[in-house]
mmCIF file of C-alpha atoms and ligand atoms in Angstrom:
data_model
loop_
_atom_site.group_PDB
_atom_site.id
_atom_site.type_symbol
_atom_site.label_atom_id
_atom_site.label_comp_id
_atom_site.label_asym_id
_atom_site.label_seq_id
_atom_site.Cartn_x
_atom_site.Cartn_y
_atom_site.Cartn_z
ATOM 1 C CA SER A 1 91.265 82.544 98.519
ATOM 2 C CA LYS A 2 94.443 81.675 96.829
ATOM 3 C CA GLY A 3 92.701 80.282 93.699
ATOM 4 C CA ASN A 4 95.004 77.958 91.920
ATOM 5 C CA HIS A 5 97.988 79.455 93.424
ATOM 6 C CA ARG A 6 100.251 77.754 96.018
ATOM 7 C CA HIS A 7 100.638 80.866 98.167
ATOM 8 C CA PHE A 8 98.979 84.262 98.515
ATOM 9 C CA MET A 9 102.362 85.900 97.637
ATOM 10 C CA GLU A 10 102.488 84.080 94.255
ATOM 11 C CA LYS A 11 98.828 85.193 93.623
ATOM 12 C CA GLU A 12 99.649 88.649 94.635
ATOM 13 C CA ILE A 13 102.686 88.857 92.231
ATOM 14 C CA HIS A 14 100.502 87.784 89.438
ATOM 15 C CA GLU A 15 97.675 90.318 90.199
ATOM 16 C CA GLN A 16 100.083 93.241 89.550
ATOM 17 C CA PRO A 17 99.377 94.066 85.969
ATOM 18 C CA GLU A 18 95.598 94.367 87.003
ATOM 19 C CA VAL A 19 95.944 96.118 90.221
ATOM 20 C CA ILE A 20 98.536 98.566 88.841
ATOM 21 C CA SER A 21 96.165 99.306 85.995
ATOM 22 C CA HIS A 22 93.341 100.165 88.580
ATOM 23 C CA THR A 23 95.677 102.259 90.519
ATOM 24 C CA LEU A 24 96.890 104.219 87.515
ATOM 25 C CA ALA A 25 93.447 104.756 86.264
ATOM 26 C CA ASN A 26 92.703 106.727 89.403
ATOM 27 C CA TYR A 27 95.420 109.290 88.647
ATOM 28 C CA LEU A 28 95.828 109.323 84.885
ATOM 29 C CA ASP A 29 93.290 110.011 82.030
ATOM 30 C CA PHE A 30 94.878 107.644 79.380
ATOM 31 C CA SER A 31 92.784 108.879 76.546
ATOM 32 C CA LYS A 32 93.612 112.567 76.959
ATOM 33 C CA GLY A 33 97.258 111.659 78.105
ATOM 34 C CA ARG A 34 96.835 113.912 81.091
ATOM 35 C CA ILE A 35 96.887 113.708 84.943
ATOM 36 C CA ARG A 36 93.341 113.412 86.009
ATOM 37 C CA PRO A 37 92.165 116.823 87.382
ATOM 38 C CA GLY A 38 91.598 116.540 91.145
ATOM 39 C CA SER A 39 93.562 113.315 91.555
ATOM 40 C CA ALA A 40 96.542 115.050 93.275
ATOM 41 C CA PRO A 41 94.680 117.827 95.279
ATOM 42 C CA VAL A 42 97.892 119.424 96.570
ATOM 43 C CA ASP A 43 99.276 122.606 95.211
ATOM 44 C CA PHE A 44 102.746 121.327 94.350
ATOM 45 C CA ALA A 45 103.720 124.683 93.063
ATOM 46 C CA LYS A 46 103.464 126.112 96.454
ATOM 47 C CA ILE A 47 105.484 123.417 98.185
ATOM 48 C CA ASP A 48 109.125 123.922 98.993
ATOM 49 C CA ARG A 49 109.979 120.384 99.771
ATOM 50 C CA ILE A 50 108.501 116.941 100.556
ATOM 51 C CA ALA A 51 109.341 115.350 104.031
ATOM 52 C CA ALA A 52 108.652 111.768 103.595
ATOM 53 C CA SER A 53 108.762 108.765 105.920
ATOM 54 C CA ALA A 54 107.781 105.122 105.877
ATOM 55 C CA CYS A 55 108.904 101.770 107.074
ATOM 56 C CA GLY A 56 110.280 98.584 105.156
ATOM 57 C CA THR A 57 109.102 98.200 101.816
ATOM 58 C CA ALA A 58 106.967 101.258 101.755
ATOM 59 C CA TYR A 59 110.179 103.245 102.691
ATOM 60 C CA TYR A 60 111.924 101.773 99.652
ATOM 61 C CA ALA A 61 108.996 102.871 97.525
ATOM 62 C CA GLY A 62 109.345 106.302 98.987
ATOM 63 C CA LEU A 63 113.053 106.271 98.115
ATOM 64 C CA VAL A 64 112.306 105.664 94.373
ATOM 65 C CA GLY A 65 109.781 108.431 94.668
ATOM 66 C CA LYS A 66 112.524 110.800 95.786
ATOM 67 C CA TYR A 67 114.462 110.155 92.568
ATOM 68 C CA TRP A 68 111.238 110.941 90.553
ATOM 69 C CA PHE A 69 110.123 114.006 92.359
ATOM 70 C CA GLU A 70 113.629 115.569 92.220
ATOM 71 C CA ARG A 71 114.185 114.778 88.527
ATOM 72 C CA ILE A 72 110.696 115.408 87.167
ATOM 73 C CA ALA A 73 109.399 118.197 89.351
ATOM 74 C CA ARG A 74 112.623 119.554 90.760
ATOM 75 C CA LEU A 75 111.169 119.145 94.137
ATOM 76 C CA PRO A 76 113.591 118.251 96.841
ATOM 77 C CA VAL A 77 112.538 115.186 99.038
ATOM 78 C CA ASP A 78 113.901 114.314 102.465
ATOM 79 C CA ILE A 79 113.130 110.753 103.343
ATOM 80 C CA ASP A 80 113.733 108.593 106.307
ATOM 81 C CA VAL A 81 112.524 105.480 108.071
ATOM 82 C CA ALA A 82 109.594 106.387 110.251
ATOM 83 C CA SER A 83 111.329 105.033 113.472
ATOM 84 C CA GLU A 84 114.030 107.601 113.106
ATOM 85 C CA PHE A 85 112.133 110.478 111.760
ATOM 86 C CA ARG A 86 109.615 110.446 114.695
ATOM 87 C CA TYR A 87 112.242 111.075 117.238
ATOM 88 C CA ARG A 88 114.566 113.296 115.373
ATOM 89 C CA GLU A 89 112.620 116.465 115.930
ATOM 90 C CA MET A 90 113.695 117.734 112.617
ATOM 91 C CA PRO A 91 113.128 121.271 111.775
ATOM 92 C CA LEU A 92 110.230 121.343 109.338
ATOM 93 C CA SER A 93 108.847 124.108 107.198
ATOM 94 C CA LYS A 94 105.015 124.572 107.007
ATOM 95 C CA ASP A 95 105.505 124.981 103.330
ATOM 96 C CA SER A 96 106.498 121.373 102.992
ATOM 97 C CA LEU A 97 104.205 118.426 102.319
ATOM 98 C CA ALA A 98 104.575 115.492 104.782
ATOM 99 C CA LEU A 99 104.167 112.428 102.792
ATOM 100 C CA PHE A 100 103.623 108.920 104.217
ATOM 101 C CA VAL A 101 103.451 105.618 102.515
ATOM 102 C CA SER A 102 101.857 102.619 104.093
ATOM 103 C CA GLN A 103 99.917 99.532 102.778
ATOM 104 C CA SER A 104 98.169 98.918 106.193
ATOM 105 C CA GLY A 105 97.771 102.602 107.324
ATOM 106 C CA GLU A 106 98.441 101.328 110.837
ATOM 107 C CA THR A 107 102.267 100.963 111.300
ATOM 108 C CA ALA A 108 103.054 102.530 114.599
ATOM 109 C CA ASP A 109 106.226 104.413 113.677
ATOM 110 C CA THR A 110 104.580 105.859 110.505
ATOM 111 C CA LEU A 111 101.525 106.813 112.294
ATOM 112 C CA ALA A 112 103.717 108.622 115.006
ATOM 113 C CA SER A 113 105.531 110.575 112.385
ATOM 114 C CA LEU A 114 102.270 111.579 110.733
ATOM 115 C CA ARG A 115 101.047 112.865 113.908
ATOM 116 C CA TYR A 116 104.244 114.710 114.671
ATOM 117 C CA CYS A 117 104.067 116.467 111.421
ATOM 118 C CA LYS A 118 100.416 117.294 111.775
ATOM 119 C CA GLN A 119 101.285 119.046 115.151
ATOM 120 C CA GLN A 120 103.874 121.005 113.351
ATOM 121 C CA GLY A 121 101.207 122.473 111.015
ATOM 122 C CA LEU A 122 102.248 120.546 107.824
ATOM 123 C CA THR A 123 99.951 119.351 105.128
ATOM 124 C CA ILE A 124 99.598 115.667 105.405
ATOM 125 C CA GLY A 125 99.340 113.433 102.458
ATOM 126 C CA THR A 126 99.375 109.586 102.688
ATOM 127 C CA ILE A 127 99.643 106.891 99.995
ATOM 128 C CA VAL A 128 97.860 104.014 101.613
ATOM 129 C CA ASN A 129 96.092 100.803 100.619
ATOM 130 C CA VAL A 130 93.589 100.400 103.399
ATOM 131 C CA ARG A 131 90.931 103.143 102.971
ATOM 132 C CA GLU A 132 89.508 102.940 106.380
ATOM 133 C CA SER A 133 92.883 102.922 108.159
ATOM 134 C CA THR A 134 93.970 105.251 110.964
ATOM 135 C CA MET A 135 96.408 107.000 108.735
ATOM 136 C CA ALA A 136 93.760 107.624 106.020
ATOM 137 C CA ARG A 137 91.550 109.017 108.649
ATOM 138 C CA GLU A 138 94.078 111.412 110.009
ATOM 139 C CA SER A 139 95.466 112.759 106.638
ATOM 140 C CA HIS A 140 94.487 115.896 104.855
ATOM 141 C CA THR A 141 94.773 114.141 101.606
ATOM 142 C CA VAL A 142 94.700 110.296 100.806
ATOM 143 C CA PHE A 143 96.349 109.033 97.706
ATOM 144 C CA PRO A 144 94.897 105.540 97.453
ATOM 145 C CA THR A 145 96.593 102.465 96.100
ATOM 146 C CA LEU A 146 94.056 100.028 94.532
ATOM 147 C CA ALA A 147 95.981 96.958 95.189
ATOM 148 C CA GLY A 148 93.103 95.107 97.031
ATOM 149 C CA PRO A 149 93.696 93.181 100.287
ATOM 150 C CA GLU A 150 97.366 91.989 100.505
ATOM 151 C CA VAL A 151 97.535 88.851 102.520
ATOM 152 C CA GLY A 152 101.163 87.670 102.083
ATOM 153 C CA VAL A 153 103.319 89.118 104.760
ATOM 154 C CA ALA A 154 105.960 90.114 102.268
ATOM 155 C CA SER A 155 104.707 93.022 100.325
ATOM 156 C CA THR A 156 104.574 92.779 96.619
ATOM 157 C CA LYS A 157 101.527 94.331 94.839
ATOM 158 C CA ALA A 158 101.262 97.052 97.374
ATOM 159 C CA PHE A 159 104.763 98.170 96.555
ATOM 160 C CA THR A 160 104.359 98.394 92.752
ATOM 161 C CA CYS A 161 101.068 100.144 93.484
ATOM 162 C CA GLN A 162 102.893 102.597 95.789
ATOM 163 C CA LEU A 163 105.411 103.113 92.968
ATOM 164 C CA SER A 164 102.628 103.780 90.456
ATOM 165 C CA VAL A 165 101.019 106.510 92.578
ATOM 166 C CA LEU A 166 104.453 108.160 93.319
ATOM 167 C CA ALA A 167 105.382 108.331 89.703
ATOM 168 C CA SER A 168 101.829 109.823 88.869
ATOM 169 C CA LEU A 169 102.292 112.398 91.654
ATOM 170 C CA ALA A 170 105.782 113.275 90.334
ATOM 171 C CA VAL A 171 104.254 113.925 86.979
ATOM 172 C CA ALA A 172 101.351 116.001 88.678
ATOM 173 C CA ALA A 173 103.974 117.925 90.597
ATOM 174 C CA GLY A 174 106.083 118.546 87.448
ATOM 175 C CA LYS A 175 103.192 119.873 85.626
ATOM 176 C CA MET A 176 102.176 122.212 88.489
ATOM 177 C CA ARG A 177 105.715 123.513 88.913
ATOM 178 C CA GLY A 178 106.104 123.935 85.209
ATOM 179 C CA THR A 179 109.121 121.689 85.077
ATOM 180 C CA ILE A 180 107.461 119.681 82.315
ATOM 181 C CA ASN A 181 105.311 120.971 79.510
ATOM 182 C CA GLU A 182 101.964 119.445 78.114
ATOM 183 C CA ASP A 183 103.931 117.257 75.567
ATOM 184 C CA GLU A 184 106.192 115.810 78.290
ATOM 185 C CA GLU A 185 103.019 115.213 80.439
ATOM 186 C CA ARG A 186 101.471 113.253 77.620
ATOM 187 C CA GLN A 187 104.666 111.288 76.988
ATOM 188 C CA LEU A 188 105.090 110.431 80.605
ATOM 189 C CA VAL A 189 101.436 109.344 81.010
ATOM 190 C CA ARG A 190 101.784 107.272 77.913
ATOM 191 C CA GLU A 191 104.780 105.520 79.360
ATOM 192 C CA LEU A 192 103.003 104.969 82.652
ATOM 193 C CA SER A 193 100.044 103.438 80.874
ATOM 194 C CA GLU A 194 102.223 100.792 79.553
ATOM 195 C CA ILE A 195 103.351 99.434 82.872
ATOM 196 C CA PRO A 196 100.678 96.538 82.854
ATOM 197 C CA ARG A 197 101.739 95.284 79.339
ATOM 198 C CA TYR A 198 105.550 95.313 80.513
ATOM 199 C CA ALA A 199 104.511 93.761 83.848
ATOM 200 C CA ASN A 200 102.929 90.865 82.059
ATOM 201 C CA GLN A 201 106.049 90.290 79.955
ATOM 202 C CA ALA A 202 108.068 90.300 83.185
ATOM 203 C CA LEU A 203 105.879 87.522 84.534
ATOM 204 C CA ARG A 204 106.604 85.431 81.449
ATOM 205 C CA LEU A 205 110.263 85.051 82.863
ATOM 206 C CA GLU A 206 108.922 83.000 85.740
ATOM 207 C CA PRO A 207 110.261 79.491 84.566
ATOM 208 C CA GLN A 208 113.809 80.987 84.075
ATOM 209 C CA ILE A 209 113.626 82.652 87.578
ATOM 210 C CA GLU A 210 112.517 79.573 89.182
ATOM 211 C CA ALA A 211 115.562 77.723 87.809
ATOM 212 C CA ILE A 212 117.775 80.560 89.012
ATOM 213 C CA SER A 213 116.234 80.311 92.419
ATOM 214 C CA ARG A 214 117.234 76.553 92.795
ATOM 215 C CA ASP A 215 120.846 77.975 92.763
ATOM 216 C CA LEU A 216 120.118 80.749 95.130
ATOM 217 C CA SER A 217 118.650 78.514 97.650
ATOM 218 C CA GLN A 218 122.088 76.787 98.008
ATOM 219 C CA VAL A 219 123.939 79.851 99.128
ATOM 220 C CA LYS A 220 124.392 81.591 102.543
ATOM 221 C CA HIS A 221 124.749 85.186 101.429
ATOM 222 C CA VAL A 222 123.527 87.261 98.593
ATOM 223 C CA LEU A 223 124.578 90.990 97.595
ATOM 224 C CA TYR A 224 122.091 93.191 95.721
ATOM 225 C CA LEU A 225 123.582 96.238 93.734
ATOM 226 C CA GLY A 226 121.748 98.972 91.885
ATOM 227 C CA ARG A 227 122.278 102.729 91.003
ATOM 228 C CA GLY A 228 119.697 105.543 90.746
ATOM 229 C CA THR A 229 116.254 104.263 91.021
ATOM 230 C CA SER A 230 117.740 100.712 90.954
ATOM 231 C CA TYR A 231 119.320 101.427 94.181
ATOM 232 C CA PRO A 232 116.107 101.219 96.299
ATOM 233 C CA LEU A 233 115.255 98.020 94.136
ATOM 234 C CA ALA A 234 118.494 96.528 95.483
ATOM 235 C CA LEU A 235 117.486 97.251 99.053
ATOM 236 C CA GLU A 236 114.004 95.747 98.393
ATOM 237 C CA GLY A 237 115.236 92.666 96.721
ATOM 238 C CA ALA A 238 117.486 91.985 99.698
ATOM 239 C CA LEU A 239 114.727 92.638 102.155
ATOM 240 C CA LYS A 240 112.222 90.379 100.207
ATOM 241 C CA LEU A 241 114.914 87.482 100.115
ATOM 242 C CA LYS A 242 115.821 87.593 103.858
ATOM 243 C CA GLU A 243 112.315 87.902 105.010
ATOM 244 C CA ILE A 244 110.831 84.989 103.226
ATOM 245 C CA SER A 245 113.906 82.578 102.644
ATOM 246 C CA TYR A 246 115.920 83.459 105.696
ATOM 247 C CA ILE A 247 119.104 83.743 103.478
ATOM 248 C CA HIS A 248 121.294 86.650 104.510
ATOM 249 C CA ALA A 249 121.140 89.453 101.798
ATOM 250 C CA GLU A 250 122.272 92.922 101.658
ATOM 251 C CA GLY A 251 121.370 95.733 99.205
ATOM 252 C CA TYR A 252 123.927 98.454 98.296
ATOM 253 C CA ALA A 253 124.216 101.337 95.998
ATOM 254 C CA ALA A 254 126.593 99.982 93.245
ATOM 255 C CA GLY A 255 129.050 102.778 93.911
ATOM 256 C CA GLU A 256 129.399 101.994 97.473
ATOM 257 C CA LEU A 257 130.904 98.555 96.670
ATOM 258 C CA LYS A 258 134.452 99.696 96.941
ATOM 259 C CA HIS A 259 133.861 101.382 100.279
ATOM 260 C CA GLY A 260 133.633 98.099 102.123
ATOM 261 C CA PRO A 261 131.392 95.386 100.903
ATOM 262 C CA ILE A 262 133.800 94.247 98.091
ATOM 263 C CA ALA A 263 135.717 92.640 100.729
ATOM 264 C CA LEU A 264 132.850 90.059 101.026
ATOM 265 C CA ILE A 265 132.987 89.029 97.304
ATOM 266 C CA ASP A 266 134.161 85.473 96.539
ATOM 267 C CA GLU A 267 132.767 82.653 94.482
ATOM 268 C CA SER A 268 130.290 81.613 97.175
ATOM 269 C CA MET A 269 128.368 84.773 97.239
ATOM 270 C CA PRO A 270 126.206 85.739 94.226
ATOM 271 C CA VAL A 271 125.836 89.299 93.351
ATOM 272 C CA ILE A 272 122.586 90.357 91.851
ATOM 273 C CA VAL A 273 122.994 93.493 89.688
ATOM 274 C CA ILE A 274 119.855 95.437 88.688
ATOM 275 C CA ALA A 275 120.869 97.443 85.771
ATOM 276 C CA PRO A 276 118.451 98.614 83.140
ATOM 277 C CA TYR A 277 120.029 100.261 80.040
ATOM 278 C CA ASP A 278 119.563 103.855 81.576
ATOM 279 C CA HIS A 279 121.958 106.823 82.120
ATOM 280 C CA TRP A 280 123.441 104.914 85.206
ATOM 281 C CA PHE A 281 124.220 101.624 83.136
ATOM 282 C CA GLU A 282 127.808 102.255 82.234
ATOM 283 C CA LYS A 283 128.708 103.037 85.866
ATOM 284 C CA THR A 284 126.986 99.813 87.153
ATOM 285 C CA VAL A 285 128.759 97.813 84.567
ATOM 286 C CA SER A 286 132.082 99.116 85.774
ATOM 287 C CA ASN A 287 131.066 98.068 89.260
ATOM 288 C CA MET A 288 130.241 94.579 88.008
ATOM 289 C CA GLN A 289 133.707 94.394 86.478
ATOM 290 C CA GLU A 290 135.049 94.791 90.002
ATOM 291 C CA VAL A 291 132.973 91.983 91.092
ATOM 292 C CA ALA A 292 133.875 89.667 88.260
ATOM 293 C CA ALA A 293 137.645 90.458 88.599
ATOM 294 C CA ARG A 294 137.298 89.070 92.199
ATOM 295 C CA GLY A 295 135.625 85.795 91.194
ATOM 296 C CA GLY A 296 132.189 87.024 92.200
ATOM 297 C CA LYS A 297 129.209 85.278 90.450
ATOM 298 C CA ILE A 298 126.946 87.791 88.770
ATOM 299 C CA ILE A 299 123.249 87.519 88.140
ATOM 300 C CA LEU A 300 122.357 90.402 86.014
ATOM 301 C CA ILE A 301 118.858 91.691 85.662
ATOM 302 C CA THR A 302 118.861 94.036 82.707
ATOM 303 C CA ASP A 303 117.018 94.610 79.382
ATOM 304 C CA GLU A 304 117.656 93.781 75.716
ATOM 305 C CA LYS A 305 119.887 96.745 75.295
ATOM 306 C CA GLY A 306 121.747 96.145 78.390
ATOM 307 C CA ALA A 307 122.389 92.634 77.693
ATOM 308 C CA ALA A 308 123.690 93.473 74.248
ATOM 309 C CA ALA A 309 126.028 96.089 75.733
ATOM 310 C CA SER A 310 127.458 94.098 78.642
ATOM 311 C CA THR A 311 130.596 92.049 77.721
ATOM 312 C CA LEU A 312 130.691 90.415 81.160
ATOM 313 C CA ASN A 313 130.585 86.831 82.005
ATOM 314 C CA THR A 314 127.598 86.480 84.177
ATOM 315 C CA MET A 315 126.193 83.256 85.911
ATOM 316 C CA HIS A 316 122.791 84.260 84.746
ATOM 317 C CA THR A 317 121.318 87.104 82.937
ATOM 318 C CA ILE A 318 117.567 87.924 83.202
ATOM 319 C CA VAL A 319 116.491 90.037 80.237
ATOM 320 C CA LEU A 320 113.438 92.191 80.568
ATOM 321 C CA PRO A 321 112.033 94.119 77.511
ATOM 322 C CA ASP A 322 113.461 97.505 76.985
ATOM 323 C CA THR A 323 111.110 100.007 78.952
ATOM 324 C CA PRO A 324 110.963 103.659 79.199
ATOM 325 C CA GLU A 325 113.102 104.829 82.026
ATOM 326 C CA ILE A 326 110.489 106.130 84.291
ATOM 327 C CA ILE A 327 108.746 102.755 84.636
ATOM 328 C CA ALA A 328 111.703 100.433 84.996
ATOM 329 C CA PRO A 329 111.653 100.238 88.894
ATOM 330 C CA ILE A 330 108.036 99.021 88.692
ATOM 331 C CA ILE A 331 108.917 96.343 86.172
ATOM 332 C CA TYR A 332 112.191 95.301 87.763
ATOM 333 C CA ALA A 333 110.321 94.696 91.031
ATOM 334 C CA LEU A 334 108.648 91.637 89.529
ATOM 335 C CA PRO A 335 111.790 89.470 88.852
ATOM 336 C CA ILE A 336 113.129 90.546 92.208
ATOM 337 C CA GLN A 337 109.861 89.337 93.940
ATOM 338 C CA MET A 338 109.783 86.060 91.936
ATOM 339 C CA LEU A 339 113.557 85.295 92.881
ATOM 340 C CA ALA A 340 112.680 85.705 96.493
ATOM 341 C CA TYR A 341 109.539 83.762 96.180
ATOM 342 C CA TYR A 342 110.929 80.739 94.371
ATOM 343 C CA THR A 343 114.053 80.693 96.499
ATOM 344 C CA ALA A 344 111.748 80.455 99.634
ATOM 345 C CA VAL A 345 109.770 77.755 98.006
ATOM 346 C CA PHE A 346 113.009 75.687 97.340
ATOM 347 C CA MET A 347 113.926 76.380 101.063
ATOM 348 C CA GLY A 348 110.564 75.125 102.190
ATOM 349 C CA THR A 349 109.873 77.983 104.358
ATOM 350 C CA ASP A 350 106.344 79.425 105.321
ATOM 351 C CA VAL A 351 106.221 81.884 102.496
ATOM 352 C CA ASP A 352 102.993 83.652 103.401
ATOM 353 C CA GLN A 353 103.766 83.655 107.202
ATOM 354 C CA PRO A 354 107.565 84.000 107.551
ATOM 355 C CA ARG A 355 108.664 83.412 111.152
ATOM 356 C CA ASN A 356 108.859 86.386 113.640
ATOM 357 C CA LEU A 357 106.943 88.728 111.230
ATOM 358 C CA ALA A 358 103.434 90.255 111.346
ATOM 359 C CA LYS A 359 101.526 91.758 108.448
ATOM 360 C CA SER A 360 101.048 95.014 110.298
ATOM 361 C CA VAL A 361 103.508 96.385 112.846
ATOM 362 C CA THR A 362 101.358 98.202 115.344
ATOM 363 C CA VAL A 363 103.881 98.433 118.078
ATOM 364 C CA GLU A 364 107.139 100.314 117.890
HETATM 365 C C1 F6R B 401 108.174 93.818 103.761
HETATM 366 C C2 F6R B 401 106.954 94.426 104.388
HETATM 367 C C3 F6R B 401 107.216 95.337 105.384
HETATM 368 C C4 F6R B 401 106.243 96.664 105.318
HETATM 369 C C5 F6R B 401 106.437 97.478 106.592
HETATM 370 C C6 F6R B 401 105.418 98.752 106.398
HETATM 371 O O1 F6R B 401 107.846 92.876 102.716
HETATM 372 O O2 F6R B 401 105.863 94.022 104.185
HETATM 373 O O3 F6R B 401 108.579 95.929 105.420
HETATM 374 O O4 F6R B 401 106.413 97.119 104.190
HETATM 375 O O5 F6R B 401 106.202 96.858 107.755
HETATM 376 O O6 F6R B 401 104.147 98.180 106.477
HETATM 377 P P1 F6R B 401 103.034 99.308 106.058
HETATM 378 O O7 F6R B 401 103.240 99.602 104.472
HETATM 379 O O8 F6R B 401 101.789 98.552 106.334
HETATM 380 O O9 F6R B 401 103.161 100.515 106.782
#
């Protein structure tokens, strides 16, 4: 039931601190500051690369995972949307891990990609929310997300739980591959353990985000920009907005702005910039300057350090607490979900059952 929430989506957004906490506890031993032995039963030291695929929001989670695996474990990740992957007949090495991400475990294209990789003799690992799903059954290794049933068609808590699993696996892989030592493992585990606390703080921004959403519900087009791990968040923000509010939105890597989309910028199209104060921040700010110089209206989502460092005039600034870099994509998902949610509420759309969409896409 929705309890005292207006929509399942709102309820599921608010469940995130708790379900992320359950999910993390499956992989991390908080008291020892270690990856739980046996929680990632793949010998990452023997794997040469990861071939990942998924659809929609699960694909964006995988894209964030790519940044983590490559940075923390020095493990290269090829990732593609499953509808392309399944027909590409990509040359695959048997020493690669085939990794799939799916809430339902039933998505037709992702399942077909999984079966293709299995036929090619790869080890199959799947991050999945529904334990008794087809993908879970057909995988060698299941990495569960413990999000509980997700009812809203727009994925929210499944996404942040997928990210939590991917971050934990990247740390496990780093440990096995010797790219991080025990101190670094302990430090990363401690940072991951703080996600629920930061997520609760992010939820407190709800009244401000609701007010900003009133403005957003008046516009026809929205552009989302981000760099590094914020780039997949920009894609996810745009997807979430278009699927439930029907407002046209695009997500771009901030550095791609000048290669085309900058032509769209005028005062009628807000630009949502996702920019925690990380090692990409300065670059993203210079892209924001290009937007501001063309009269673009900026909604900046950043942290306290970022808000202090940015000298730009923004239409709105959403200020999250300063977070460790590894957890930022998980925390920044919340304001992005709330923006889409409240904008859709102002538009009066059917938030939990958007037109033309199904919760589980079992046909290609
Ligand atoms: C977007 C959304 C979809 C799903 C996609 C994959 O909010 O929910 O993009 O993420 O259809 O579904 P699963 O994860 O069930 O494979």
